[in-house]
Short mmCIF file of C-alpha atoms in Angstrom, two decimals:
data_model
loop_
_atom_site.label_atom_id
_atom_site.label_comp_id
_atom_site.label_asym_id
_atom_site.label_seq_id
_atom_site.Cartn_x
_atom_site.Cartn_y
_atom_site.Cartn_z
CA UNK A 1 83.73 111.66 93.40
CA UNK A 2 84.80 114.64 91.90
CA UNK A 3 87.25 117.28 93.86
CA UNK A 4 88.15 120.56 93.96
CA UNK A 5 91.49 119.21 92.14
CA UNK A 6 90.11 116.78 89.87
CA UNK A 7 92.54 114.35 91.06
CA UNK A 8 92.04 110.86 89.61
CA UNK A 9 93.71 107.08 90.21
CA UNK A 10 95.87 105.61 87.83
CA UNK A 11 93.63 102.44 86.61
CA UNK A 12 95.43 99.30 86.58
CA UNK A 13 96.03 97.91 83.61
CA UNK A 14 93.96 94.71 82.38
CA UNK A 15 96.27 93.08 80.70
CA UNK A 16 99.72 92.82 82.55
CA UNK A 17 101.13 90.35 84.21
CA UNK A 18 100.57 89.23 87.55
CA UNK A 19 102.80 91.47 89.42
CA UNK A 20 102.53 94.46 87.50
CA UNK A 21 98.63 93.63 88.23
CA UNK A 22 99.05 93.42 91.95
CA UNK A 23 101.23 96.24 92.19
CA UNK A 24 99.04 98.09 90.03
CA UNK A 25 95.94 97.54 92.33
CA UNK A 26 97.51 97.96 95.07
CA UNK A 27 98.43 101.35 94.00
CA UNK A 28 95.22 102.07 92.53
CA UNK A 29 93.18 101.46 95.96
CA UNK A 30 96.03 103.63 97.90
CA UNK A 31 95.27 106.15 95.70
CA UNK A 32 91.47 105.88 96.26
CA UNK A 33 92.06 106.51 99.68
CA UNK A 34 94.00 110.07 99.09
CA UNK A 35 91.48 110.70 96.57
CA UNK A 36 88.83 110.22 99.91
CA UNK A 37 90.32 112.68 102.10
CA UNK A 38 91.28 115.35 99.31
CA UNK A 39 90.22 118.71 100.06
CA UNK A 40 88.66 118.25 103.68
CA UNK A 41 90.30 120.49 106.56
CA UNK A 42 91.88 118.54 109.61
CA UNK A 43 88.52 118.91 111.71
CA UNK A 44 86.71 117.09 109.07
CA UNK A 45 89.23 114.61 108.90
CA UNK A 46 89.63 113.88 112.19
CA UNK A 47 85.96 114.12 112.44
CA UNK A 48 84.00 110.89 113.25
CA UNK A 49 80.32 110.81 111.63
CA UNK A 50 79.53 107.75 111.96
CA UNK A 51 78.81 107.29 115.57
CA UNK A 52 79.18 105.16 117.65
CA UNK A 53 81.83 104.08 115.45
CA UNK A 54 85.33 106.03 116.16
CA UNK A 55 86.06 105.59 112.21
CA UNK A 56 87.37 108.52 110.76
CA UNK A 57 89.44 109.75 107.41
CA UNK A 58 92.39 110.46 109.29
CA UNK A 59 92.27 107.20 111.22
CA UNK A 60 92.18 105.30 107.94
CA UNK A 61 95.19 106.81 106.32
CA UNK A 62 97.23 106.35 110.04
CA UNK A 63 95.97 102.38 110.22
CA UNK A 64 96.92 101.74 106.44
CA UNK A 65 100.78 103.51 107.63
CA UNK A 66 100.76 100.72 110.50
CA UNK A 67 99.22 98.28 107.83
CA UNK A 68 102.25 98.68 105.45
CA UNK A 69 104.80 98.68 107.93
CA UNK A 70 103.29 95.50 109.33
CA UNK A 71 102.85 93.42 106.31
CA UNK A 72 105.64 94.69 103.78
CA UNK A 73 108.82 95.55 106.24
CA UNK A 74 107.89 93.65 109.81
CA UNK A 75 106.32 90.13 108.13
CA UNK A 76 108.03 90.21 104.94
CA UNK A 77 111.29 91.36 105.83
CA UNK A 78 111.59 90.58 109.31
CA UNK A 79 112.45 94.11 110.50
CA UNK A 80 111.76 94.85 113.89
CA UNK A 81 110.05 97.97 114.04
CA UNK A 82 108.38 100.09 116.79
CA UNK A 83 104.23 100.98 115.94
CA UNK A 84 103.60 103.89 115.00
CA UNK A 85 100.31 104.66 116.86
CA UNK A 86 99.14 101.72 118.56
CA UNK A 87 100.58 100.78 122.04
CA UNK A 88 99.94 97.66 124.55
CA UNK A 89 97.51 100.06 126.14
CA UNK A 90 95.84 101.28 122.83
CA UNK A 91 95.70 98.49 120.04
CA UNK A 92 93.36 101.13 118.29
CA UNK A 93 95.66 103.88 118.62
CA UNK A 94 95.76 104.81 114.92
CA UNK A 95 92.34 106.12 115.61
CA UNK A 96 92.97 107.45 118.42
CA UNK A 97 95.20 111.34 118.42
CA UNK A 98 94.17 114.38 119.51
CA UNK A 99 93.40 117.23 117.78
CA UNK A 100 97.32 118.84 117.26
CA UNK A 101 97.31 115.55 114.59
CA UNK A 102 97.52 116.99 111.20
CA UNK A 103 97.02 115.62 107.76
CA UNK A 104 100.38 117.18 106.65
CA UNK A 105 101.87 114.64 109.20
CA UNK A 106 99.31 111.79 108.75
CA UNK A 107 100.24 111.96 104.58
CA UNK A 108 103.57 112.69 105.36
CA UNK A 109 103.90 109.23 107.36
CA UNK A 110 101.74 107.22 105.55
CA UNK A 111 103.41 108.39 101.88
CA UNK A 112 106.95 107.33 103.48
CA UNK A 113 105.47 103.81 104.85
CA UNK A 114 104.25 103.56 101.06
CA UNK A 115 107.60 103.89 99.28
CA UNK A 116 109.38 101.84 101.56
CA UNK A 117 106.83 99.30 101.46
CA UNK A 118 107.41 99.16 97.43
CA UNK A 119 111.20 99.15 98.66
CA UNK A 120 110.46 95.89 100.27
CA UNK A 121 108.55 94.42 97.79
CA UNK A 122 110.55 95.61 94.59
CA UNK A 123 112.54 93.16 92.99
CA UNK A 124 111.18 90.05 94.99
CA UNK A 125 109.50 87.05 93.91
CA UNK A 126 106.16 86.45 94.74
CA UNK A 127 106.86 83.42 95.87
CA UNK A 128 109.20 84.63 98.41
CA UNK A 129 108.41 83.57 101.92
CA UNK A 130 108.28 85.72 105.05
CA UNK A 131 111.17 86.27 106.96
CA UNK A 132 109.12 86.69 110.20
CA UNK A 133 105.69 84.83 111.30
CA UNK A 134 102.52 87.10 111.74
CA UNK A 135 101.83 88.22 115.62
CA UNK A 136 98.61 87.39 115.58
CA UNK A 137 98.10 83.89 113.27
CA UNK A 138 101.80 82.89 113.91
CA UNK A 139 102.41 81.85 110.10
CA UNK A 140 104.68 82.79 107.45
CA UNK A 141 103.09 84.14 104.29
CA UNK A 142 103.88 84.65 100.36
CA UNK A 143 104.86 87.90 98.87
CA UNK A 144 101.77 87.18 97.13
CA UNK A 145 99.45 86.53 100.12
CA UNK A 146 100.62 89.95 101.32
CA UNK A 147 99.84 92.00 98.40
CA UNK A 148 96.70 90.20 97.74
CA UNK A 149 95.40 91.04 101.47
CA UNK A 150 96.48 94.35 101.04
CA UNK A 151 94.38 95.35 98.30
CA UNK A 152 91.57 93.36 100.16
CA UNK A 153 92.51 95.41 103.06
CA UNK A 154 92.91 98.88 101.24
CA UNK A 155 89.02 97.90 99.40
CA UNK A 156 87.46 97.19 102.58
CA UNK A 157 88.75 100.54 104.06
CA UNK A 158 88.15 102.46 101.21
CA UNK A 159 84.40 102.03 101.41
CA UNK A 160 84.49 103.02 104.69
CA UNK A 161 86.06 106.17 103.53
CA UNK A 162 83.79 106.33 101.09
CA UNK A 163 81.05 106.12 104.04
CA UNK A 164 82.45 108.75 105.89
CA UNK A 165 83.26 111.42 103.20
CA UNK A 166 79.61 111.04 102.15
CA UNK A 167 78.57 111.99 105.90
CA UNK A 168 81.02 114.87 106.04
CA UNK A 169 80.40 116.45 103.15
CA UNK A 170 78.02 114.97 100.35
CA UNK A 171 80.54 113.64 98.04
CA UNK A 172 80.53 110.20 96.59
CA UNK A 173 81.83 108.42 93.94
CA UNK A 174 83.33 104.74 93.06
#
């Protein structure tokens, strides 16, 4: 997918070792997602194409800020932290905003949920075990675990923002 910037992703490096691999993925598919949304006007990226589905670029970027605060500062570090979107009423609220949501705020958020999630992680072994258990499978989980799910979890999204930016606006690309 080429943009009106030419941005392009760092590609991670094939011979490193393994955390300057994960963390080099990991970045890699974060930046795939900003690559996604590049360009597109708030309406578009609030828009949701793909009905009946209430996926949208926007919604993407806000679930992967709730994703990292989850997995790198509330699992790994035990932090208690309040959501940032969803609520008890609205466990999709990430996806859910009205249109006074920008994507000055939505990068703003999720580029500040990024750096402290390499905060968290920086400097830890891999091995290191989760201070806190996960709300939903009540486990603990390696340093490892997390960064290999999020990668997972950034790949899986980013063909769905791949998906949508096709249906907004023609462009495609790995």
């Amino acid at each position: 997918m080429t943009t009106s910037s030419g941005s392009h992703r760092t590609e991670p490096t094939t011979t490193a070792d393994e955390r300057e691999m994960l963390d080099g993925w990991l970045d890699y598919h974060r930046q795939t997602l900003l690559w996604k949304c590049e360009g597109l006007p708030d309406e578009e990226l609030r828009s949701t194409p793909l009905a009946p589905s209430e996926l949208s670029l926007l919604g993407l970027v806000r679930h992967m800020a709730e994703v990292e605060r989850y997995w790198f500062r509330e699992i790994m570090l035990g932090e208690d932290l309040p959501e940032l979107y969803v609520t008890d009423e609205d466990r999709d609220g990430d996806f859910h905003f009205t249109e006074a949501a920008t994507w000055a705020e939505t990068e703003r958020e999720w580029r500040a949920e990024v750096e402290l999630a390499r905060r968290a992680a920086a400097g830890r072994s891999l091995d290191l075990r989760s201070q806190a258990e996960s709300h939903h499978r009540g486990e603990v989980f390696s340093l490892r675990w997390v960064y290999t799910h999020m990668i997972e979890e950034y790949a899986r999204h980013n063909g769905h923002a791949d998906l949508l930016r096709e249906h907004i606006d023609g462009a495609t690309g790995e």
